[in-house]
Coordinates of C-alpha atoms and ligand atoms in Angstrom, one line a residue:
M227 CA -4.7 66.7 -25.8
H228 CA -6.1 63.2 -25.4
P229 CA -8.6 62.9 -22.1
S230 CA -6.3 60.0 -20.9
A231 CA -3.5 62.2 -20.3
L232 CA -5.6 64.4 -17.5
T233 CA -6.1 61.0 -15.4
V234 CA -3.9 59.8 -13.1
R235 CA -4.1 56.2 -13.2
L236 CA -3.0 54.3 -10.2
P237 CA -1.4 50.9 -11.7
L238 CA -2.8 48.1 -10.3
G239 CA -1.3 46.0 -7.8
K240 CA 2.0 47.1 -8.2
K241 CA 4.3 49.1 -5.8
D242 CA 6.4 50.4 -7.2
V243 CA 6.5 54.6 -8.0
P244 CA 6.7 56.0 -11.0
I245 CA 10.1 57.5 -11.4
V246 CA 8.8 60.8 -13.7
A247 CA 5.3 61.2 -14.2
Q248 CA 5.1 63.6 -11.7
S249 CA 8.0 66.0 -13.5
T250 CA 6.3 65.1 -17.1
E251 CA 3.4 65.4 -16.6
T252 CA 2.2 62.2 -19.1
T253 CA 1.2 64.7 -21.7
D254 CA 3.6 62.9 -24.4
W255 CA 2.8 60.8 -26.9
V256 CA 4.7 58.1 -25.4
S257 CA 2.9 58.3 -22.1
R258 CA -1.0 58.0 -24.0
F259 CA 0.4 54.2 -25.8
A260 CA 2.1 53.4 -22.4
D261 CA -1.7 53.9 -21.2
D262 CA -3.4 52.1 -23.7
V263 CA -1.1 49.5 -23.6
I264 CA -0.8 48.6 -19.9
E265 CA -4.6 48.8 -19.6
E266 CA -4.8 46.1 -22.4
S267 CA -2.1 44.2 -21.1
E268 CA -4.2 44.2 -17.9
R269 CA -7.3 42.9 -19.9
R270 CA -5.8 39.9 -22.0
A271 CA -2.6 38.6 -19.8
P272 CA -3.2 40.7 -16.2
G273 CA -0.3 40.1 -14.1
K274 CA 2.1 39.4 -16.7
P275 CA 4.8 41.2 -18.0
V276 CA 4.0 43.5 -21.0
V277 CA 5.1 42.4 -24.5
V278 CA 6.1 45.0 -26.9
A279 CA 8.1 43.9 -29.9
S280 CA 10.1 45.0 -33.1
G281 CA 11.1 43.0 -36.0
L282 CA 14.3 43.3 -38.1
S283 CA 15.8 41.7 -41.1
P284 CA 19.4 40.9 -41.3
S285 CA 19.9 40.6 -44.6
G286 CA 22.0 43.2 -45.2
P287 CA 23.7 46.5 -43.1
I288 CA 20.1 47.7 -41.2
H289 CA 19.4 51.1 -42.4
L290 CA 18.8 54.0 -40.3
G291 CA 15.6 55.0 -41.0
N292 CA 14.7 51.1 -39.5
L293 CA 15.6 52.3 -36.2
R294 CA 12.0 53.5 -35.6
E295 CA 10.9 50.3 -35.6
V296 CA 12.7 49.6 -32.7
M297 CA 12.5 53.2 -30.9
T298 CA 8.7 53.8 -31.1
P299 CA 8.7 50.3 -28.6
H300 CA 11.5 51.1 -26.3
L301 CA 10.3 54.7 -25.7
V302 CA 6.8 53.2 -25.0
A303 CA 8.4 50.0 -23.1
D304 CA 10.9 52.2 -21.1
E305 CA 8.0 54.3 -20.2
I306 CA 6.0 51.6 -18.8
R307 CA 8.8 50.5 -16.8
R308 CA 9.2 54.2 -15.0
R309 CA 6.0 53.0 -13.6
G310 CA 7.1 50.1 -11.8
Y311 CA 5.9 47.6 -14.4
Q312 CA 7.3 45.1 -15.8
V313 CA 8.1 44.6 -19.8
R314 CA 9.8 42.5 -22.4
H315 CA 11.0 44.3 -25.3
L316 CA 11.2 41.8 -28.3
I317 CA 13.1 42.4 -31.1
S318 CA 12.5 39.5 -33.7
W319 CA 15.6 39.0 -35.7
D320 CA 14.0 37.6 -38.9
D321 CA 17.2 35.8 -39.7
Y322 CA 15.6 32.8 -40.9
D323 CA 13.9 34.9 -43.5
R324 CA 15.4 34.0 -47.6
Y325 CA 17.9 35.7 -48.6
R326 CA 17.1 37.5 -51.2
K327 CA 19.4 39.7 -53.1
V328 CA 22.9 40.6 -52.6
P329 CA 23.3 43.8 -51.4
K330 CA 25.8 45.9 -53.3
G331 CA 29.3 47.8 -52.2
I332 CA 29.6 45.1 -49.1
A333 CA 33.8 44.9 -48.4
G334 CA 34.5 41.4 -48.7
V335 CA 31.2 39.9 -50.5
D336 CA 31.9 39.3 -54.3
E337 CA 28.3 39.8 -55.7
E338 CA 28.7 36.9 -57.8
A339 CA 30.1 34.3 -55.8
W340 CA 26.7 35.3 -52.5
A341 CA 24.2 35.3 -55.8
A342 CA 24.9 31.7 -55.4
H343 CA 23.2 31.7 -51.5
I344 CA 19.9 33.5 -53.0
G345 CA 17.1 31.3 -51.8
K346 CA 19.0 30.2 -48.6
P347 CA 17.6 31.0 -44.5
L348 CA 19.8 34.4 -43.7
T349 CA 22.1 32.2 -41.4
S350 CA 23.5 29.8 -43.7
V351 CA 24.9 32.5 -46.1
P352 CA 28.6 32.9 -45.4
A353 CA 29.5 36.7 -43.6
P354 CA 31.2 38.9 -45.5
E355 CA 35.2 37.8 -45.5
G356 CA 37.0 39.0 -42.7
S357 CA 33.9 38.9 -41.0
A358 CA 33.8 37.8 -37.2
Y359 CA 31.3 36.8 -37.3
P360 CA 29.4 33.0 -38.0
N361 CA 27.2 34.3 -40.8
W362 CA 25.6 36.2 -42.6
A363 CA 22.6 37.3 -40.2
E364 CA 25.1 37.1 -37.3
H365 CA 27.3 39.7 -39.3
F366 CA 25.0 42.5 -39.3
K367 CA 23.0 41.8 -36.5
A368 CA 26.1 42.9 -34.1
A369 CA 26.6 46.4 -35.4
M370 CA 23.1 47.4 -35.0
I371 CA 23.2 45.4 -30.8
E372 CA 26.2 47.7 -30.6
S373 CA 24.1 50.0 -31.6
L374 CA 21.6 49.9 -29.7
A375 CA 24.0 49.3 -27.0
E376 CA 24.8 52.5 -27.1
L377 CA 20.9 54.5 -27.3
G378 CA 20.8 52.6 -23.6
V379 CA 18.1 49.9 -26.0
E380 CA 17.3 46.8 -23.8
F381 CA 15.2 44.2 -25.0
D382 CA 15.1 40.8 -25.4
G383 CA 16.3 39.3 -29.1
I384 CA 14.8 36.1 -30.9
S385 CA 16.2 34.6 -33.5
Q386 CA 14.0 33.1 -35.6
T387 CA 16.8 30.4 -36.8
E388 CA 16.7 29.6 -32.8
Q389 CA 12.9 29.6 -32.7
Y390 CA 12.0 27.3 -36.0
T391 CA 15.1 25.1 -35.8
S392 CA 14.8 24.4 -32.5
G393 CA 10.6 23.5 -32.6
A394 CA 10.0 25.8 -30.9
Y395 CA 6.6 26.5 -32.9
R396 CA 6.2 22.9 -33.8
E397 CA 2.4 23.2 -32.6
Q398 CA 1.8 26.5 -34.1
I399 CA 3.0 25.3 -37.8
L400 CA 0.9 21.7 -37.2
H401 CA -1.9 24.4 -36.3
A402 CA -1.4 25.9 -39.2
M403 CA -1.1 23.6 -41.7
K404 CA -4.7 21.7 -40.2
H405 CA -6.7 25.5 -40.7
R406 CA -4.6 25.8 -43.9
N407 CA -7.6 26.8 -45.8
D408 CA -9.4 29.1 -43.1
I409 CA -6.1 30.8 -43.9
D410 CA -5.9 30.5 -47.3
A411 CA -9.5 31.7 -47.3
V412 CA -8.4 34.9 -45.1
L413 CA -6.0 35.4 -47.7
A414 CA -8.0 34.7 -50.7
Q415 CA -10.5 38.3 -49.6
Y416 CA -7.1 40.1 -50.4
R417 CA -5.8 38.2 -53.7
T418 CA -8.0 39.6 -55.9
K419 CA -8.1 43.1 -55.1
K420 CA -5.2 44.9 -56.9
A421 CA -1.6 46.1 -54.9
P422 CA -1.8 49.1 -53.5
A423 CA -0.5 52.0 -55.9
K424 CA 0.4 54.1 -53.7
K425 CA 4.6 52.9 -53.4
S426 CA 5.2 54.2 -56.3
Q427 CA 4.4 57.6 -55.9
K428 CA 6.3 57.9 -53.2
P429 CA 9.7 59.7 -53.2
V430 CA 13.2 58.4 -54.1
D431 CA 14.6 58.4 -50.5
E432 CA 11.5 57.0 -49.3
A433 CA 11.1 54.0 -51.6
E434 CA 15.1 53.6 -51.1
L435 CA 14.5 53.2 -47.1
E436 CA 10.8 50.5 -48.2
A437 CA 14.4 48.6 -50.3
A438 CA 15.8 48.4 -46.9
E439 CA 12.8 47.5 -44.5
G440 CA 13.1 44.5 -42.6
S441 CA 9.9 41.9 -41.7
G442 CA 9.7 40.7 -44.5
A443 CA 8.0 43.7 -46.2
A444 CA 10.2 43.2 -48.9
G445 CA 8.3 40.0 -50.3
E446 CA 4.6 39.6 -48.2
D447 CA 4.6 36.2 -49.5
D448 CA 1.5 34.3 -48.2
G449 CA 2.3 31.3 -49.7
S450 CA 0.8 29.8 -52.5
A451 CA -1.7 26.8 -54.5
G452 CA -0.3 24.3 -56.2
S453 CA -1.8 20.7 -57.3
A454 CA -2.0 19.2 -53.9
G455 CA -4.0 22.9 -52.4
Y456 CA -2.3 25.9 -50.3
F457 CA 0.3 25.5 -47.6
P458 CA 1.1 28.3 -45.0
Y459 CA 4.4 26.3 -45.3
K460 CA 7.5 26.3 -46.9
P461 CA 10.4 23.8 -45.7
Y462 CA 14.2 24.8 -46.8
C463 CA 15.6 22.4 -49.3
G464 CA 17.6 19.2 -47.4
N465 CA 20.0 19.5 -50.2
C466 CA 21.0 22.7 -51.2
E467 CA 19.4 25.0 -48.2
K468 CA 16.9 26.8 -50.9
D469 CA 13.5 28.0 -50.4
L470 CA 12.7 26.8 -53.9
T471 CA 10.0 24.0 -53.1
T472 CA 6.5 22.9 -53.8
V473 CA 4.8 20.9 -51.1
T474 CA 3.4 18.0 -53.1
S475 CA 1.4 16.7 -50.3
Y476 CA 0.7 16.3 -47.2
A477 CA -1.5 14.1 -44.5
D478 CA -3.2 15.6 -41.5
E479 CA -3.2 12.6 -39.8
T480 CA 0.6 11.2 -40.0
T481 CA 1.9 14.6 -40.8
E482 CA 3.9 13.1 -43.3
L483 CA 4.8 15.9 -46.1
S484 CA 6.0 15.5 -49.6
Y485 CA 8.5 17.8 -51.3
T486 CA 10.3 18.6 -54.4
C487 CA 12.8 21.2 -55.4
N488 CA 12.8 23.2 -57.9
E489 CA 16.7 24.5 -57.5
C490 CA 17.8 20.8 -57.6
G491 CA 15.2 18.5 -58.2
F492 CA 15.6 16.9 -54.5
A493 CA 12.6 15.2 -53.3
E494 CA 11.8 13.5 -50.6
T495 CA 8.7 13.0 -47.7
V496 CA 9.6 14.1 -43.6
R497 CA 7.4 14.2 -40.8
L498 CA 6.6 17.6 -40.0
N499 CA 6.0 16.7 -35.8
E500 CA 9.7 15.8 -36.0
F501 CA 10.7 18.4 -38.8
N502 CA 12.7 21.5 -38.5
R503 CA 13.9 23.2 -41.5
G504 CA 11.1 25.4 -42.9
K505 CA 9.2 28.3 -41.8
L506 CA 5.5 29.7 -41.6
V507 CA 4.9 32.4 -44.7
W508 CA 5.2 35.6 -43.8
K509 CA 2.0 37.1 -43.3
V510 CA 1.0 33.7 -41.3
D511 CA 4.3 33.6 -39.4
W512 CA 3.9 37.3 -38.0
P513 CA 0.5 37.1 -36.7
M514 CA 1.2 33.9 -35.5
R515 CA 4.4 35.1 -33.5
W516 CA 2.0 37.9 -31.7
A517 CA 0.1 34.7 -30.3
Y518 CA 3.1 32.7 -29.2
E519 CA 4.9 35.9 -27.3
G520 CA 1.2 37.5 -26.5
V521 CA 2.8 41.1 -28.4
I522 CA 0.2 43.6 -27.2
F523 CA 2.1 46.5 -28.8
E524 CA 4.0 46.4 -32.0
P525 CA 4.3 49.8 -34.1
S526 CA 4.9 48.7 -38.4
G527 CA 6.3 51.2 -41.2
V528 CA 3.4 52.2 -43.7
D529 CA 3.9 49.7 -46.0
H530 CA 2.5 47.5 -44.2
S531 CA -0.5 49.1 -42.8
S532 CA -2.2 49.4 -46.1
P533 CA -5.0 47.2 -47.0
G534 CA -4.1 43.7 -47.6
S535 CA -0.8 44.5 -45.9
S536 CA 0.5 42.3 -43.5
F537 CA -1.0 44.0 -40.5
Q538 CA -3.9 43.9 -41.8
V539 CA -4.2 40.5 -43.4
G540 CA -2.2 39.2 -39.4
G541 CA -5.6 40.8 -37.8
Q542 CA -7.8 38.1 -39.1
I543 CA -4.9 35.3 -38.9
V544 CA -3.4 36.1 -35.7
G545 CA -7.2 34.5 -34.1
I546 CA -6.7 31.0 -36.2
F547 CA -3.9 30.7 -33.5
G548 CA -6.0 32.0 -30.2
G549 CA -4.6 35.7 -30.3
K550 CA -5.2 38.9 -31.0
Q551 CA -3.8 41.6 -32.9
P552 CA -1.7 43.9 -31.0
I553 CA -2.1 47.7 -30.9
G554 CA 0.3 48.9 -33.8
P555 CA 0.3 52.3 -34.8
M556 CA 1.9 52.8 -38.5
Y557 CA 5.8 55.2 -38.5
A558 CA 6.4 57.2 -40.8
F559 CA 9.6 56.9 -42.5
V560 CA 12.7 58.9 -41.7
G561 CA 14.4 60.6 -43.8
I562 CA 17.9 61.0 -43.9
S563 CA 19.7 64.4 -45.3
G564 CA 23.1 65.3 -46.3
M565 CA 24.0 61.2 -46.6
A566 CA 23.5 60.3 -50.7
K567 CA 26.4 62.1 -51.6
M568 CA 28.4 61.0 -49.2
S569 CA 30.4 57.1 -50.1
S570 CA 29.8 55.2 -47.4
S571 CA 31.9 51.7 -47.0
R572 CA 29.5 49.8 -46.5
G573 CA 27.4 49.9 -49.6
G574 CA 26.1 53.3 -49.0
V575 CA 23.4 52.7 -46.3
P576 CA 23.2 54.8 -43.4
T577 CA 23.5 52.9 -40.4
P578 CA 22.7 53.7 -36.5
A579 CA 26.2 53.3 -36.3
D580 CA 26.4 56.1 -38.8
A581 CA 24.6 58.9 -36.7
L582 CA 26.3 57.9 -33.8
Q583 CA 29.8 58.5 -35.0
I584 CA 28.2 62.5 -35.9
M585 CA 25.8 62.7 -32.7
E586 CA 25.2 61.4 -29.1
P587 CA 22.9 58.8 -28.6
Q588 CA 21.0 61.9 -26.4
L589 CA 20.3 63.5 -29.9
L590 CA 19.4 60.6 -31.6
R591 CA 17.0 59.7 -29.1
W592 CA 15.8 62.9 -28.5
L593 CA 15.1 62.9 -32.5
Y594 CA 12.4 60.2 -32.2
A595 CA 10.9 61.4 -28.7
R596 CA 9.8 64.6 -29.7
R597 CA 8.0 63.7 -32.3
R598 CA 4.9 61.2 -32.7
P599 CA 5.5 58.1 -34.5
N600 CA 3.3 59.2 -38.2
Q601 CA 4.9 62.4 -38.2
S602 CA 8.1 61.7 -40.3
F603 CA 11.3 63.3 -39.7
K604 CA 14.5 63.9 -41.0
I605 CA 18.6 63.1 -39.3
A606 CA 20.6 65.6 -40.8
F607 CA 24.3 64.8 -41.6
D608 CA 25.0 67.8 -43.3
Q609 CA 24.9 71.3 -41.7
E610 CA 21.2 71.0 -40.2
I611 CA 23.2 69.3 -37.5
Q612 CA 24.9 72.3 -35.7
R613 CA 21.7 73.7 -35.9
L614 CA 19.8 70.4 -34.8
Y615 CA 22.9 70.2 -31.6
D616 CA 21.7 74.7 -31.2
E617 CA 18.1 73.3 -30.4
W618 CA 19.1 70.9 -27.8
D619 CA 21.3 72.9 -26.0
K620 CA 18.7 75.5 -25.4
L621 CA 16.2 72.8 -24.6
D622 CA 18.4 71.9 -22.2
A623 CA 19.1 75.0 -20.6
K624 CA 15.6 75.3 -20.4
V625 CA 15.0 72.1 -18.7
A626 CA 17.9 73.0 -16.4
D627 CA 16.2 76.3 -15.2
G628 CA 12.9 75.1 -14.6
S629 CA 11.1 76.8 -18.3
A630 CA 10.3 74.4 -20.1
L631 CA 7.4 73.4 -21.1
P632 CA 5.6 69.7 -19.9
A633 CA 6.0 67.6 -23.6
D634 CA 9.4 69.2 -23.9
I635 CA 10.6 68.1 -20.5
A636 CA 9.1 64.5 -20.9
A637 CA 10.5 63.9 -24.2
H638 CA 14.4 65.7 -22.5
S639 CA 13.4 63.2 -19.9
R640 CA 13.8 60.3 -22.5
A641 CA 16.3 61.5 -24.7
V642 CA 19.2 61.5 -21.5
R643 CA 18.0 58.4 -19.1
T644 CA 15.9 55.1 -19.3
A645 CA 14.3 53.4 -16.3
S646 CA 17.8 52.2 -15.8
G647 CA 19.0 55.5 -15.4
E648 CA 21.4 58.5 -17.2
L649 CA 22.9 57.8 -20.6
P650 CA 26.5 58.7 -20.0
R651 CA 26.7 62.1 -20.6
T652 CA 29.5 64.8 -22.4
P653 CA 30.6 66.3 -18.5
R654 CA 31.8 70.2 -20.6
P655 CA 28.6 70.1 -23.3
M656 CA 30.3 72.8 -25.4
P657 CA 28.3 73.9 -28.1
Y658 CA 28.7 71.4 -31.5
R659 CA 29.3 74.1 -33.9
T660 CA 32.3 75.8 -31.7
L661 CA 33.8 71.7 -31.6
A662 CA 33.3 71.4 -35.1
S663 CA 35.2 74.6 -36.0
V664 CA 37.5 73.8 -34.4
A665 CA 38.1 70.8 -35.7
D666 CA 37.9 71.6 -39.0
I667 CA 40.5 74.5 -38.2
T668 CA 43.1 72.1 -36.3
A669 CA 42.6 69.0 -38.8
G670 CA 43.2 66.5 -35.8
H671 CA 46.2 68.4 -33.9
E672 CA 44.4 68.0 -30.3
D673 CA 47.0 70.0 -28.3
Q674 CA 45.5 73.2 -30.5
A675 CA 42.4 72.1 -30.0
L676 CA 42.6 71.9 -26.3
R677 CA 44.1 75.6 -26.2
I678 CA 41.6 76.7 -27.7
L679 CA 38.9 75.7 -26.1
S680 CA 40.4 76.5 -23.2
D681 CA 40.6 80.2 -24.9
L682 CA 36.9 80.2 -25.1
D683 CA 36.5 80.7 -21.3
P684 CA 39.8 81.6 -20.4
A685 CA 38.3 82.3 -16.5
N686 CA 36.7 78.9 -16.8
P687 CA 39.7 76.5 -18.7
L688 CA 39.4 72.9 -19.8
G689 CA 41.6 70.4 -17.8
S690 CA 41.9 68.3 -20.5
L691 CA 40.1 67.6 -23.6
D692 CA 38.0 64.1 -22.3
E693 CA 35.8 66.6 -20.5
A694 CA 34.6 67.9 -23.9
R695 CA 34.0 64.1 -25.0
P696 CA 32.8 62.3 -26.7
R697 CA 30.9 65.3 -28.2
Y698 CA 34.2 66.9 -29.2
D699 CA 34.7 62.7 -31.0
K700 CA 31.5 63.1 -33.0
A701 CA 32.3 66.7 -34.4
V702 CA 36.0 65.9 -35.1
A703 CA 34.0 62.7 -36.9
W704 CA 31.4 64.5 -38.9
I705 CA 33.6 67.4 -39.9
N706 CA 35.9 64.4 -41.3
T707 CA 33.1 62.6 -43.0
H708 CA 30.3 64.6 -44.1
V709 CA 31.5 68.0 -45.2
P710 CA 33.1 68.5 -48.2
A711 CA 36.3 68.8 -48.8
D712 CA 35.2 72.3 -50.9
Q713 CA 33.0 73.2 -47.6
R714 CA 36.4 72.4 -45.1
T715 CA 38.6 75.9 -43.4
I716 CA 42.0 76.0 -44.9
V717 CA 43.5 79.7 -42.9
R718 CA 45.9 80.9 -44.8
S719 CA 50.0 80.5 -44.5
E720 CA 50.5 83.3 -45.9
P721 CA 49.4 87.0 -45.9
D722 CA 48.0 88.1 -48.7
A723 CA 49.7 91.0 -49.8
E724 CA 47.8 92.4 -52.5
L725 CA 44.7 92.6 -50.6
L726 CA 45.9 94.5 -47.5
K727 CA 48.2 96.5 -50.0
S728 CA 45.0 98.1 -52.2
L729 CA 42.2 98.3 -48.3
D730 CA 41.4 101.5 -48.7
E731 CA 41.3 104.2 -45.0
T732 CA 38.7 102.8 -43.8
S733 CA 39.3 99.1 -43.9
Q734 CA 42.6 99.5 -42.0
Q735 CA 41.3 101.4 -39.5
S736 CA 39.0 98.8 -38.9
L737 CA 42.0 96.4 -39.2
R738 CA 43.6 98.6 -36.8
L739 CA 41.0 98.5 -34.3
L740 CA 40.4 94.7 -34.1
L741 CA 44.1 94.4 -33.8
D742 CA 44.4 96.8 -31.1
G743 CA 41.3 94.9 -29.4
L744 CA 42.6 91.7 -29.5
D745 CA 44.6 91.0 -26.2
S746 CA 42.4 92.3 -24.1
H747 CA 38.9 90.6 -25.5
W748 CA 41.1 86.7 -26.3
S749 CA 37.9 85.1 -25.4
L750 CA 34.7 84.1 -27.0
D751 CA 32.3 86.4 -25.3
G752 CA 35.2 88.9 -26.0
L753 CA 36.1 88.4 -29.3
T754 CA 32.2 88.6 -30.4
H755 CA 31.6 91.9 -28.6
L756 CA 34.9 92.7 -30.7
V757 CA 34.0 92.3 -33.6
Y758 CA 30.3 93.5 -34.2
G759 CA 32.1 96.6 -31.3
V760 CA 34.5 97.4 -34.7
P761 CA 32.4 99.2 -37.2
K762 CA 29.6 100.4 -34.6
V763 CA 33.2 102.9 -32.7
Q764 CA 34.5 103.4 -36.6
A765 CA 30.7 104.9 -37.1
G766 CA 31.1 107.1 -33.9
F767 CA 28.7 104.9 -31.7
P768 CA 29.6 103.2 -28.7
A769 CA 30.8 99.7 -29.0
D770 CA 28.0 98.4 -26.4
A771 CA 25.5 100.1 -28.3
T772 CA 21.9 98.0 -29.0
P773 CA 21.0 97.6 -32.0
K774 CA 17.7 99.4 -31.8
E775 CA 20.4 102.6 -31.4
L776 CA 21.9 102.1 -34.2
P777 CA 21.1 102.9 -37.8
P778 CA 20.2 100.0 -40.1
E779 CA 24.3 100.7 -42.0
I780 CA 25.5 99.5 -39.4
K781 CA 25.2 96.0 -40.3
T782 CA 26.4 96.3 -43.8
A783 CA 29.5 98.0 -42.9
Q784 CA 29.8 94.3 -40.2
R785 CA 29.0 92.4 -43.1
S786 CA 32.0 94.0 -45.0
F787 CA 33.9 93.9 -42.2
F788 CA 33.4 90.2 -41.4
A789 CA 33.6 89.4 -45.6
L790 CA 37.1 91.4 -45.0
L791 CA 38.3 89.2 -42.2
Y792 CA 37.7 86.0 -43.6
H793 CA 39.5 86.9 -47.4
L794 CA 42.2 87.6 -44.8
L795 CA 42.0 84.7 -42.8
V796 CA 40.9 81.8 -45.3
G797 CA 40.4 83.0 -48.6
R798 CA 37.1 82.9 -48.8
D799 CA 33.7 84.9 -48.2
T800 CA 32.3 82.9 -45.7
G801 CA 34.1 80.9 -42.7
P802 CA 33.2 79.6 -39.2
R803 CA 31.5 82.2 -36.3
L804 CA 34.4 84.8 -36.2
P805 CA 35.4 84.5 -32.5
T806 CA 35.7 80.8 -32.9
L807 CA 37.9 81.3 -36.2
L808 CA 39.8 83.6 -34.6
L809 CA 40.7 82.0 -31.1
A810 CA 41.4 79.0 -33.4
V811 CA 43.8 80.8 -35.8
G812 CA 45.9 82.4 -32.9
Q813 CA 46.8 85.3 -32.4
E814 CA 50.7 85.8 -33.6
R815 CA 48.9 84.0 -36.8
V816 CA 46.1 86.5 -36.6
R817 CA 48.2 89.5 -36.2
S818 CA 50.7 88.5 -39.0
L819 CA 48.2 87.5 -41.7
L820 CA 45.9 90.8 -41.4
G821 CA 48.7 93.0 -42.0
E822 CA 50.9 93.7 -38.8
Ligands
ZN1072 ZN1 17.5 22.1 -53.1

C-alpha cells in the first residue's frame, strides 16, 4: 500500500467536504494520484484550479484504445472534484496537426481524392461526403464528444487550430524561435541515439493501436535544420496549405521569416509577430502547452515514454518556456477482443461508440477504474462480455449488501457516478447473459422478449421493456453485431421426428418428467430446479439433493440430458442456458418440439 493512502489529507483552504473519501478509504490508484496531483498543484500554483490534460488527434475515427488517454486523467480529476477542489480537465484536440494519411475504409471518402490533402492541417481537409461537419477534424471529434458525454466525462476542449490561428501562442512561438539553439541542443542529445527498437517487438494489435495513437505520436517531428539553421516552427504554405515548407531565414529583431514550399514552389516573407498560419513542431509544441496551461497531470502511452521520446525530451524543453513537466504516468495499451473478425463501417477501427453500443457506460468506466494505468486489459466484444457483466453484477450486489472490499467499492463508485452525480442506470438490471439469450432467440420481436423476461420472475413481472433498458438494447446490439451467424440460436420449426423415434426408454422418461413439471416450474428459478432435478429423480434421488449427496455419475447424466434437449430444441449440442431457452421458446412450442 502506498503510504499516502493511510494519511487523511485535509484540503488546504477548501471548505467542501469530500463526497466519498469516507466510504472508499482512498486505497485505489486514483486516490493515490489525486493525493500527489493536489499536493503538486498546491506547490506550483497555490489557490488555482488543478489542471489535468489529455491529447487526442482527430486524424480519423478515434480508436477505443485511445480512451485511456482521457479516462486516466478523468478519474483522477473526478476524485479531486469529489474532494471539493476546482479542476480543469483539458482535452487538447490536435486538429492543427498535418493530415498524414487517408485512413482506409471510411464511408464517404475516396482514398485517392483525399490523398491530395495530405500535409494540410486536419481542419483544412474536407469532411467525408455526407457529413454534417465542416471539416475532417470536426467530423471525427463529434463522435468522440458524444461518447465522452455518455461516459460522464467533463472536460474543456481546446482546438489547437483555434489556438494557433488566433495567435494565442504568439509569445511562446517567438520565444521558441529566439531560443532555437537551446532547443536544438536538447534535441541533439537524442538525435545521435538510435530509436528504441521496441515498437517492432510488440504484438500486432498493439502495433495497430499505436498507429492509431494520437497526439503526434506517429510523427515525433522535432523540426529540421536546413542551410539557414534549426527552426522549431513550420509554416503551412500560403498557397497550397501544406506543411512541406522550409524556413530559409529568420531575423530575431524584426521577426521576419522567409520560407519556400517544396510542394508548389510558393515562397514568401512574413512577420512572425503577426503571422498565424504555422505551428511549433510536436516535440516543442507539447512542452510549450504544459507551460502555457500549467498542466499538473498528463499521462501518456508507452510510445511517448521511452528514452528520447517526446515526454522525456519535453521534460527538458518545458523549462525554456518557464514551466514544469507534469506528473505523467505511462499507461499500458488497452486491447480489444472479438472485434478483429467483425467488419466495421468505420474503417475497421473500434471506437468508444462501438463499445457503448454493447455495454453501459458504467461497465466501461469500471474497466478503467479497476486497473492501474500500467496494467493492460482487454475490452471484450466477444462472449467474454457476458462473464464481465456477471462479475459486475456480483460486485454491484456486494456493494449493496456492504460485503465488498474497499478498493472494489472505490472502483464501483467511480464507475457509477461522478462528482456531479449518478450516471443514468437501468432500472431493472437483469443479467446481460439472459438478455442476450432472449435477444438471440426472439430476433427483434419485442413483445416476445417482454413476455419471456416477465416469465423469468412471475411474482415480479416486467411492466415494460423500458425497465430493462438501456441494458436490454446493449445486449440486442451485441447479439446483432458481434455474435457470428453460426453461433446464433435458431429454434427448430418442426420436431425432430427421427431423433424422437430413436430415443431409448431412459431418454423418453426424462422428457416425460420434464414435460410433467413444466407448468408448475415456469419461471427462471423453477426451470433451473427442474432441468437439474430430472436426472436426479431418474436415478432415485430427491430433486433437491445437493451435489454432495449424489454420485458423480449424475453429472454425466445431466450433461447428456441437456445435450438431448438442445438437439430437440435448436438442433445443436449447446445453446443459451436451458431455463432461459425454455422460457424463450414458450411452453406450447417446447411441448411440441419435445414430442408431446
Ligand atoms: Zn505550397
